[in-house]
mmCIF file of C-alpha atoms in Angstrom:
data_model
loop_
_atom_site.group_PDB
_atom_site.id
_atom_site.type_symbol
_atom_site.label_atom_id
_atom_site.label_comp_id
_atom_site.label_asym_id
_atom_site.label_seq_id
_atom_site.Cartn_x
_atom_site.Cartn_y
_atom_site.Cartn_z
ATOM 1 C CA LEU A 1008 6.306 9.438 25.703
ATOM 2 C CA ILE A 1009 4.555 9.235 22.330
ATOM 3 C CA GLU A 1010 4.903 13.006 21.867
ATOM 4 C CA THR A 1011 8.639 12.665 22.536
ATOM 5 C CA ILE A 1012 8.989 9.788 20.041
ATOM 6 C CA ALA A 1013 7.344 11.893 17.338
ATOM 7 C CA PHE A 1014 10.260 14.350 17.432
ATOM 8 C CA LEU A 1015 13.127 11.863 17.470
ATOM 9 C CA GLY A 1016 13.912 12.109 13.752
ATOM 10 C CA HIS A 1017 13.903 9.278 11.202
ATOM 11 C CA ARG A 1018 12.793 5.932 12.547
ATOM 12 C CA THR A 1019 13.414 2.636 10.796
ATOM 13 C CA GLU A 1020 10.472 0.424 9.886
ATOM 14 C CA ILE A 1021 11.333 -2.049 12.635
ATOM 15 C CA GLU A 1022 11.484 0.778 15.185
ATOM 16 C CA LYS A 1023 8.115 2.086 14.029
ATOM 17 C CA MET A 1024 6.625 -1.391 14.293
ATOM 18 C CA GLU A 1025 7.810 -1.706 17.893
ATOM 19 C CA ILE A 1026 6.517 1.766 18.768
ATOM 20 C CA ALA A 1027 3.157 0.870 17.225
ATOM 21 C CA LYS A 1028 2.863 -2.439 19.104
ATOM 22 C CA ARG A 1029 3.990 -1.127 22.479
ATOM 23 C CA PHE A 1030 2.435 2.354 22.530
ATOM 24 C CA LEU A 1031 0.256 3.419 19.612
ATOM 25 C CA VAL A 1032 -2.065 0.409 19.310
ATOM 26 C CA PRO A 1033 -2.855 0.218 23.078
ATOM 27 C CA LYS A 1034 -3.452 3.978 23.209
ATOM 28 C CA GLN A 1035 -5.787 4.100 20.201
ATOM 29 C CA THR A 1036 -7.614 0.947 21.275
ATOM 30 C CA LEU A 1037 -8.329 2.518 24.659
ATOM 31 C CA GLU A 1038 -9.365 5.892 23.206
ATOM 32 C CA THR A 1039 -11.881 4.315 20.799
ATOM 33 C CA GLY A 1040 -13.484 2.203 23.526
ATOM 34 C CA LEU A 1041 -12.376 -1.157 22.144
ATOM 35 C CA LYS A 1042 -11.201 -4.050 24.287
ATOM 36 C CA LYS A 1043 -8.209 -6.315 23.684
ATOM 37 C CA GLU A 1044 -10.644 -9.151 23.032
ATOM 38 C CA GLN A 1045 -12.261 -7.255 20.171
ATOM 39 C CA ILE A 1046 -9.298 -6.264 17.965
ATOM 40 C CA GLU A 1047 -5.856 -7.649 17.107
ATOM 41 C CA PHE A 1048 -3.259 -5.943 14.923
ATOM 42 C CA ARG A 1049 -1.147 -8.504 13.073
ATOM 43 C CA SER A 1050 2.439 -7.620 12.173
ATOM 44 C CA GLU A 1051 1.645 -7.776 8.449
ATOM 45 C CA GLY A 1052 -1.152 -5.242 8.914
ATOM 46 C CA LEU A 1053 0.994 -2.814 10.881
ATOM 47 C CA ASN A 1054 3.827 -3.255 8.401
ATOM 48 C CA LEU A 1055 1.517 -2.305 5.530
ATOM 49 C CA ILE A 1056 0.377 0.834 7.353
ATOM 50 C CA VAL A 1057 4.013 1.816 7.982
ATOM 51 C CA ARG A 1058 5.093 1.263 4.390
ATOM 52 C CA ASP A 1059 2.120 2.297 2.279
ATOM 53 C CA TYR A 1060 0.122 4.773 4.350
ATOM 54 C CA THR A 1061 2.582 6.725 6.534
ATOM 55 C CA ARG A 1062 5.779 7.734 4.748
ATOM 56 C CA GLU A 1063 7.267 10.051 7.386
ATOM 57 C CA SER A 1064 10.281 10.439 9.647
ATOM 58 C CA GLY A 1065 8.308 10.273 12.916
ATOM 59 C CA VAL A 1066 5.169 8.422 14.012
ATOM 60 C CA ARG A 1067 2.407 11.045 14.100
ATOM 61 C CA ASN A 1068 0.700 9.873 10.912
ATOM 62 C CA LEU A 1069 1.213 6.259 11.940
ATOM 63 C CA GLU A 1070 -0.755 6.920 15.125
ATOM 64 C CA ARG A 1071 -3.424 8.736 13.101
ATOM 65 C CA GLU A 1072 -3.906 5.821 10.685
ATOM 66 C CA ILE A 1073 -4.023 3.269 13.517
ATOM 67 C CA GLY A 1074 -6.673 5.471 15.121
ATOM 68 C CA ASN A 1075 -8.644 5.481 11.841
ATOM 69 C CA VAL A 1076 -8.627 1.684 11.807
ATOM 70 C CA CYS A 1077 -9.726 1.473 15.448
ATOM 71 C CA ARG A 1078 -12.575 3.951 14.970
ATOM 72 C CA LYS A 1079 -13.932 2.064 11.966
ATOM 73 C CA ILE A 1080 -13.808 -1.235 13.834
ATOM 74 C CA ALA A 1081 -15.465 0.371 16.861
ATOM 75 C CA ARG A 1082 -18.237 1.626 14.581
ATOM 76 C CA GLU A 1083 -18.714 -1.881 13.167
ATOM 77 C CA VAL A 1084 -18.939 -3.317 16.673
ATOM 78 C CA VAL A 1085 -21.521 -0.742 17.791
ATOM 79 C CA ASN A 1086 -23.623 -1.212 14.642
ATOM 80 C CA ALA A 1087 -23.593 -4.988 15.061
ATOM 81 C CA GLN A 1088 -24.594 -4.736 18.704
ATOM 82 C CA THR A 1089 -27.390 -2.295 17.838
ATOM 83 C CA ALA A 1090 -28.679 -4.587 15.105
ATOM 84 C CA VAL A 1091 -28.833 -7.517 17.539
ATOM 85 C CA LYS A 1092 -30.733 -5.467 20.102
ATOM 86 C CA GLU A 1093 -33.253 -4.441 17.456
ATOM 87 C CA GLY A 1094 -33.859 -8.080 16.557
ATOM 88 C CA ALA A 1095 -32.086 -8.127 13.232
ATOM 89 C CA LYS A 1096 -30.658 -11.378 11.920
ATOM 90 C CA ALA A 1097 -27.156 -9.946 11.646
ATOM 91 C CA LYS A 1098 -24.462 -11.953 13.322
ATOM 92 C CA SER A 1099 -23.156 -10.321 16.513
ATOM 93 C CA THR A 1100 -19.474 -9.432 16.673
ATOM 94 C CA LYS A 1101 -19.619 -8.614 20.367
ATOM 95 C CA HIS A 1102 -17.432 -11.504 21.426
ATOM 96 C CA SER A 1103 -15.485 -12.099 18.201
ATOM 97 C CA LYS A 1104 -12.049 -10.603 17.635
ATOM 98 C CA VAL A 1105 -11.412 -8.560 14.505
ATOM 99 C CA VAL A 1106 -8.013 -9.368 13.012
ATOM 100 C CA ILE A 1107 -6.262 -6.453 11.278
ATOM 101 C CA ASP A 1108 -4.109 -8.080 8.604
ATOM 102 C CA ALA A 1109 -2.903 -6.716 5.264
ATOM 103 C CA ALA A 1110 -6.193 -7.440 3.483
ATOM 104 C CA ARG A 1111 -8.254 -5.778 6.208
ATOM 105 C CA VAL A 1112 -6.014 -2.685 6.203
ATOM 106 C CA GLY A 1113 -6.628 -2.238 2.473
ATOM 107 C CA LYS A 1114 -10.389 -2.408 2.970
ATOM 108 C CA LEU A 1115 -10.385 -0.002 5.912
ATOM 109 C CA LEU A 1116 -7.888 2.603 4.676
ATOM 110 C CA GLY A 1117 -8.442 2.357 0.926
ATOM 111 C CA PRO A 1118 -5.742 2.539 -1.774
ATOM 112 C CA ALA A 1119 -2.140 2.960 -0.621
ATOM 113 C CA LYS A 1120 -1.030 6.577 -0.267
ATOM 114 C CA PHE A 1121 2.617 5.847 -0.992
ATOM 115 C CA ARG A 1122 4.484 3.292 -3.040
ATOM 116 C CA ASP A 1123 8.059 2.555 -3.939
ATOM 117 C CA LEU A 1124 9.196 2.776 -7.526
ATOM 118 C CA GLY A 1125 9.901 -0.897 -8.056
ATOM 119 C CA THR A 1126 12.819 -2.303 -9.976
ATOM 120 C CA GLU A 1127 12.572 -4.824 -12.796
ATOM 121 C CA ARG A 1128 15.099 -7.139 -11.088
ATOM 122 C CA LYS A 1129 16.554 -8.037 -14.465
ATOM 123 C CA ASN A 1130 19.648 -6.877 -16.282
ATOM 124 C CA GLU A 1131 18.795 -4.149 -18.777
ATOM 125 C CA ILE A 1132 20.657 -1.876 -21.164
ATOM 126 C CA GLY A 1133 20.442 1.792 -20.217
ATOM 127 C CA ALA A 1134 18.528 1.337 -16.943
ATOM 128 C CA THR A 1135 20.096 1.702 -13.491
ATOM 129 C CA THR A 1136 18.628 1.567 -9.987
ATOM 130 C CA GLY A 1137 19.529 4.651 -7.980
ATOM 131 C CA LEU A 1138 18.822 5.604 -4.384
ATOM 132 C CA ALA A 1139 17.489 8.990 -3.338
ATOM 133 C CA TRP A 1140 16.806 10.744 -0.043
ATOM 134 C CA THR A 1141 13.521 12.594 0.499
ATOM 135 C CA GLU A 1142 11.921 14.394 3.433
ATOM 136 C CA VAL A 1143 10.097 11.191 4.331
ATOM 137 C CA GLY A 1144 13.028 8.796 3.972
ATOM 138 C CA GLY A 1145 14.834 6.867 1.260
ATOM 139 C CA GLN A 1146 13.415 5.980 -2.140
ATOM 140 C CA ILE A 1147 14.266 3.880 -5.166
ATOM 141 C CA LEU A 1148 14.706 5.855 -8.397
ATOM 142 C CA MET A 1149 15.183 4.176 -11.753
ATOM 143 C CA THR A 1150 17.304 6.113 -14.254
ATOM 144 C CA GLU A 1151 16.930 5.394 -17.968
ATOM 145 C CA ALA A 1152 18.835 6.499 -21.047
ATOM 146 C CA THR A 1153 18.266 5.929 -24.709
ATOM 147 C CA VAL A 1154 20.466 6.695 -27.711
ATOM 148 C CA MET A 1155 19.255 7.794 -31.132
ATOM 149 C CA ASP A 1156 20.622 9.332 -34.324
ATOM 150 C CA GLY A 1157 21.232 13.040 -33.916
ATOM 151 C CA ARG A 1158 23.854 15.763 -33.464
ATOM 152 C CA GLY A 1159 25.045 15.455 -29.883
ATOM 153 C CA LYS A 1160 22.007 16.828 -28.026
ATOM 154 C CA LEU A 1161 21.602 15.794 -24.360
ATOM 155 C CA THR A 1162 18.002 15.826 -23.091
ATOM 156 C CA THR A 1163 16.968 15.265 -19.452
ATOM 157 C CA THR A 1164 13.371 14.712 -18.340
ATOM 158 C CA GLY A 1165 11.604 13.638 -15.168
ATOM 159 C CA LYS A 1166 11.409 17.027 -13.435
ATOM 160 C CA LEU A 1167 15.083 17.020 -12.448
ATOM 161 C CA GLY A 1168 16.364 19.903 -10.332
ATOM 162 C CA ASP A 1169 19.389 22.056 -11.099
ATOM 163 C CA VAL A 1170 21.798 19.841 -9.136
ATOM 164 C CA MET A 1171 20.736 16.666 -10.946
ATOM 165 C CA GLN A 1172 20.953 18.499 -14.273
ATOM 166 C CA GLU A 1173 24.552 19.355 -13.422
ATOM 167 C CA SER A 1174 25.209 15.738 -12.437
ATOM 168 C CA ALA A 1175 23.954 14.629 -15.842
ATOM 169 C CA HIS A 1176 26.302 17.018 -17.661
ATOM 170 C CA ALA A 1177 29.235 15.999 -15.431
ATOM 171 C CA ALA A 1178 28.518 12.329 -16.153
ATOM 172 C CA MET A 1179 28.401 13.066 -19.888
ATOM 173 C CA SER A 1180 31.724 14.890 -19.746
ATOM 174 C CA TYR A 1181 33.277 11.958 -17.884
ATOM 175 C CA ILE A 1182 32.013 9.516 -20.521
ATOM 176 C CA ARG A 1183 33.389 11.653 -23.351
ATOM 177 C CA SER A 1184 36.799 12.055 -21.687
ATOM 178 C CA ARG A 1185 37.099 8.298 -21.078
ATOM 179 C CA ALA A 1186 35.406 7.120 -24.273
ATOM 180 C CA GLN A 1187 38.323 5.094 -25.616
ATOM 181 C CA SER A 1188 38.910 3.165 -22.358
ATOM 182 C CA LEU A 1189 35.162 2.562 -21.994
ATOM 183 C CA GLY A 1190 34.950 0.985 -25.441
ATOM 184 C CA ILE A 1191 33.049 3.894 -27.013
ATOM 185 C CA PRO A 1192 34.076 5.699 -30.241
ATOM 186 C CA LYS A 1193 35.651 9.049 -29.340
ATOM 187 C CA ASP A 1194 33.356 10.990 -31.678
ATOM 188 C CA PHE A 1195 30.138 9.237 -30.645
ATOM 189 C CA TYR A 1196 28.531 12.510 -29.566
ATOM 190 C CA ARG A 1197 28.820 13.990 -33.063
ATOM 191 C CA HIS A 1198 26.112 11.784 -34.531
ATOM 192 C CA LEU A 1199 24.025 10.704 -31.543
ATOM 193 C CA ASP A 1200 21.368 12.331 -29.338
ATOM 194 C CA ILE A 1201 21.017 11.027 -25.775
ATOM 195 C CA HIS A 1202 17.863 11.213 -23.653
ATOM 196 C CA ILE A 1203 18.110 10.685 -19.859
ATOM 197 C CA HIS A 1204 14.828 10.116 -18.024
ATOM 198 C CA VAL A 1205 13.907 9.458 -14.390
ATOM 199 C CA PRO A 1206 10.321 8.058 -14.253
ATOM 200 C CA GLU A 1207 7.526 9.513 -12.098
ATOM 201 C CA GLY A 1208 7.881 12.821 -13.885
ATOM 202 C CA ALA A 1209 5.312 14.567 -11.669
ATOM 203 C CA ILE A 1210 7.600 14.234 -8.639
ATOM 204 C CA PRO A 1211 10.372 16.865 -8.372
ATOM 205 C CA LYS A 1212 13.825 15.313 -7.932
ATOM 206 C CA ASP A 1213 17.068 16.928 -6.923
ATOM 207 C CA GLY A 1214 20.177 16.341 -4.852
ATOM 208 C CA PRO A 1215 23.921 15.700 -5.199
ATOM 209 C CA SER A 1216 23.903 11.905 -5.294
ATOM 210 C CA ALA A 1217 22.812 10.793 -8.764
ATOM 211 C CA GLY A 1218 26.089 11.258 -10.637
ATOM 212 C CA ILE A 1219 27.329 7.673 -10.665
ATOM 213 C CA THR A 1220 23.831 6.368 -11.450
ATOM 214 C CA ILE A 1221 23.552 8.597 -14.511
ATOM 215 C CA ALA A 1222 27.115 7.813 -15.633
ATOM 216 C CA THR A 1223 26.467 4.065 -15.363
ATOM 217 C CA THR A 1224 23.235 4.419 -17.317
ATOM 218 C CA LEU A 1225 24.965 6.392 -20.092
ATOM 219 C CA CYS A 1226 27.831 3.917 -20.298
ATOM 220 C CA SER A 1227 25.409 1.006 -20.552
ATOM 221 C CA ALA A 1228 23.314 2.697 -23.245
ATOM 222 C CA LEU A 1229 26.392 3.529 -25.344
ATOM 223 C CA THR A 1230 28.210 0.197 -24.953
ATOM 224 C CA LYS A 1231 25.045 -1.968 -25.057
ATOM 225 C CA ILE A 1232 26.200 -3.782 -21.911
ATOM 226 C CA PRO A 1233 23.289 -4.437 -19.493
ATOM 227 C CA VAL A 1234 23.310 -3.091 -15.929
ATOM 228 C CA ARG A 1235 22.740 -5.641 -13.166
ATOM 229 C CA GLY A 1236 19.178 -5.450 -11.858
ATOM 230 C CA ASP A 1237 20.069 -6.599 -8.343
ATOM 231 C CA VAL A 1238 22.446 -3.685 -7.724
ATOM 232 C CA ALA A 1239 21.553 -0.150 -6.602
ATOM 233 C CA MET A 1240 23.881 2.804 -6.174
ATOM 234 C CA THR A 1241 24.221 6.341 -4.885
ATOM 235 C CA GLY A 1242 27.051 8.847 -5.138
ATOM 236 C CA GLU A 1243 28.138 12.010 -6.897
ATOM 237 C CA ILE A 1244 30.741 12.069 -9.675
ATOM 238 C CA THR A 1245 33.540 14.464 -10.591
ATOM 239 C CA LEU A 1246 34.747 15.136 -14.126
ATOM 240 C CA ARG A 1247 37.702 12.814 -13.461
ATOM 241 C CA GLY A 1248 35.476 9.991 -12.282
ATOM 242 C CA ARG A 1249 35.943 10.304 -8.522
ATOM 243 C CA VAL A 1250 32.981 9.209 -6.383
ATOM 244 C CA LEU A 1251 31.978 11.786 -3.771
ATOM 245 C CA PRO A 1252 30.147 11.111 -0.472
ATOM 246 C CA ILE A 1253 26.398 11.490 -0.017
ATOM 247 C CA GLY A 1254 23.936 12.090 2.814
ATOM 248 C CA GLY A 1255 21.069 9.947 4.058
ATOM 249 C CA MET A 1256 22.911 6.635 3.704
ATOM 250 C CA LYS A 1257 20.828 4.931 6.389
ATOM 251 C CA GLU A 1258 17.511 5.923 4.810
ATOM 252 C CA LYS A 1259 18.668 4.951 1.314
ATOM 253 C CA LEU A 1260 19.792 1.513 2.459
ATOM 254 C CA LEU A 1261 16.458 0.977 4.198
ATOM 255 C CA ALA A 1262 14.679 1.761 0.918
ATOM 256 C CA ALA A 1263 16.949 -0.638 -0.992
ATOM 257 C CA HIS A 1264 16.377 -3.398 1.556
ATOM 258 C CA ARG A 1265 12.614 -2.803 1.459
ATOM 259 C CA SER A 1266 12.683 -3.216 -2.323
ATOM 260 C CA GLY A 1267 14.644 -6.467 -2.241
ATOM 261 C CA ILE A 1268 17.970 -5.068 -3.462
ATOM 262 C CA THR A 1269 20.850 -7.366 -2.490
ATOM 263 C CA GLU A 1270 23.874 -5.190 -3.342
ATOM 264 C CA VAL A 1271 24.505 -1.456 -3.054
ATOM 265 C CA ILE A 1272 27.407 0.654 -4.320
ATOM 266 C CA LEU A 1273 28.346 3.550 -2.035
ATOM 267 C CA PRO A 1274 31.104 6.183 -1.844
ATOM 268 C CA LYS A 1275 34.202 5.126 0.089
ATOM 269 C CA ASP A 1276 33.973 8.222 2.275
ATOM 270 C CA ASN A 1277 30.590 7.038 3.579
ATOM 271 C CA GLU A 1278 32.073 3.901 5.132
ATOM 272 C CA LYS A 1279 32.413 5.844 8.385
ATOM 273 C CA ASP A 1280 28.580 6.110 8.508
ATOM 274 C CA LEU A 1281 28.152 2.329 8.607
ATOM 275 C CA PRO A 1282 27.575 2.175 12.418
ATOM 276 C CA GLU A 1283 24.362 4.169 11.894
ATOM 277 C CA VAL A 1284 22.900 1.450 9.660
ATOM 278 C CA PRO A 1285 20.770 -1.200 11.439
ATOM 279 C CA GLU A 1286 22.639 -4.462 11.824
ATOM 280 C CA TYR A 1287 19.983 -6.514 10.030
ATOM 281 C CA ILE A 1288 20.480 -4.323 6.948
ATOM 282 C CA SER A 1289 24.265 -4.629 6.831
ATOM 283 C CA LYS A 1290 24.005 -8.399 7.300
ATOM 284 C CA ASP A 1291 21.394 -8.953 4.586
ATOM 285 C CA MET A 1292 23.092 -6.850 1.918
ATOM 286 C CA ARG A 1293 26.499 -6.633 0.269
ATOM 287 C CA LEU A 1294 27.777 -3.071 0.519
ATOM 288 C CA HIS A 1295 30.541 -1.970 -1.848
ATOM 289 C CA PHE A 1296 32.414 1.215 -0.926
ATOM 290 C CA VAL A 1297 34.210 2.664 -3.948
ATOM 291 C CA ASP A 1298 36.459 5.596 -4.856
ATOM 292 C CA SER A 1299 36.122 5.754 -8.632
ATOM 293 C CA MET A 1300 33.747 5.168 -11.527
ATOM 294 C CA ASP A 1301 36.023 2.380 -12.750
ATOM 295 C CA GLU A 1302 35.062 0.397 -9.649
ATOM 296 C CA VAL A 1303 31.390 1.299 -10.079
ATOM 297 C CA LEU A 1304 31.245 0.065 -13.664
ATOM 298 C CA LYS A 1305 33.113 -3.124 -12.821
ATOM 299 C CA LEU A 1306 30.511 -3.945 -10.148
ATOM 300 C CA ALA A 1307 27.379 -2.690 -11.918
ATOM 301 C CA LEU A 1308 27.742 -3.882 -15.508
ATOM 302 C CA GLU A 1309 26.945 -7.425 -16.578
ATOM 303 C CA ARG A 1310 30.388 -7.883 -18.124
ATOM 304 C CA GLU A 1311 33.677 -6.029 -18.271
ATOM 305 C CA LEU A 1312 34.236 -3.171 -20.677
ATOM 306 C CA GLU A 1313 36.492 -3.693 -23.689
ATOM 307 C CA PRO A 1314 38.577 -0.598 -24.551
ATOM 308 C CA MET A 1315 38.583 0.626 -28.129
ATOM 309 C CA PRO A 1316 41.812 -0.249 -29.968
ATOM 310 C CA LEU A 1317 44.265 2.636 -30.234
ATOM 311 C CA PRO A 1318 44.842 4.029 -33.738
ATOM 312 C CA PRO A 1319 48.048 2.710 -35.361
ATOM 313 C CA VAL A 1320 51.108 4.877 -34.738
ATOM 314 C CA ALA A 1321 52.991 5.752 -37.905
ATOM 315 C CA SER A 1322 56.691 4.920 -38.011
ATOM 316 C CA THR A 1323 59.357 7.670 -38.061
ATOM 317 C CA VAL A 1324 60.094 7.039 -41.761
ATOM 318 C CA GLU A 1325 56.398 7.172 -42.690
ATOM 319 C CA THR A 1326 55.937 10.396 -40.713
ATOM 320 C CA ALA A 1327 58.947 12.000 -42.480
ATOM 321 C CA GLN A 1328 57.566 10.967 -45.857
ATOM 322 C CA VAL A 1329 54.188 12.558 -45.059
ATOM 323 C CA HIS A 1330 55.876 15.829 -44.041
ATOM 324 C CA MET A 1331 57.982 15.805 -47.224
ATOM 325 C CA GLU A 1332 54.918 15.235 -49.388
ATOM 326 C CA GLU A 1333 53.098 18.099 -47.658
ATOM 327 C CA LYS A 1334 56.050 20.472 -48.313
ATOM 328 C CA LEU A 1335 56.233 19.475 -51.958
ATOM 329 C CA THR A 1336 52.484 20.008 -52.323
ATOM 330 C CA HIS A 1337 52.757 23.516 -50.943
#
């Protein structure tokens, strides 16, 4: 049964916890010669192993890490029993139960192998929480942008792949085409350089779902309006500002929920994937399904955008006078 479970695709954290309690812990306890009276896995300990030591779609590594814990405890039990037999003053653990909680897991397995890129949880200018899909599940990705004096250069860093590079350029083109309605001077790019960065630069990042995150970050950096820290988003963008569907919605929402995100912005076309999301996730979070960047910005920014005033339109008489003056000049 355990071999079958390992091939069932992505499991949620709750599913992995149940698999561990019902199958993996009893199996590894038996194989290492421990008795139920000698070891107890608390939920907080198992949860830490699932989150920080076994970032995978199945449960193979989860079983391996539980086995590592059991073997180390079995060794402690044998050493204690041997010491007692040899007349040492060490306290016997023969009849005492070892509790595997979060603190004990850290001591037995060492530093965490995986960690989520946390969010600041505060509204910031030019910083947006995005959601990404990886081979081992969903992940939080912060996207930052800064603006400086320059000549219109767009720089992207953070080991972004070709698809994300294209998303950045598409987002920039959208911002330029909608500058006036977004409250940005139309010629802003002539005297500014923009730097887009996704932290954890050593980790390669790519995929068609970062467009709206980058566009929101750029808009915030240029308008100086903070982005809400309790909102995450995922979706691709077109040059006209349409929001395109993404993959891995379930895994991304699990990552957002794990990180304490309360609201997520998603493409409208992904609403059909909602039945795949665990019920406890959809109940705990507010999910916004949108069609356009206008909706994204309205939800994500701290306050509404104020369009730039249109240039005054010259009257017919004034226009005729200008043309007459130009003819006389020539």
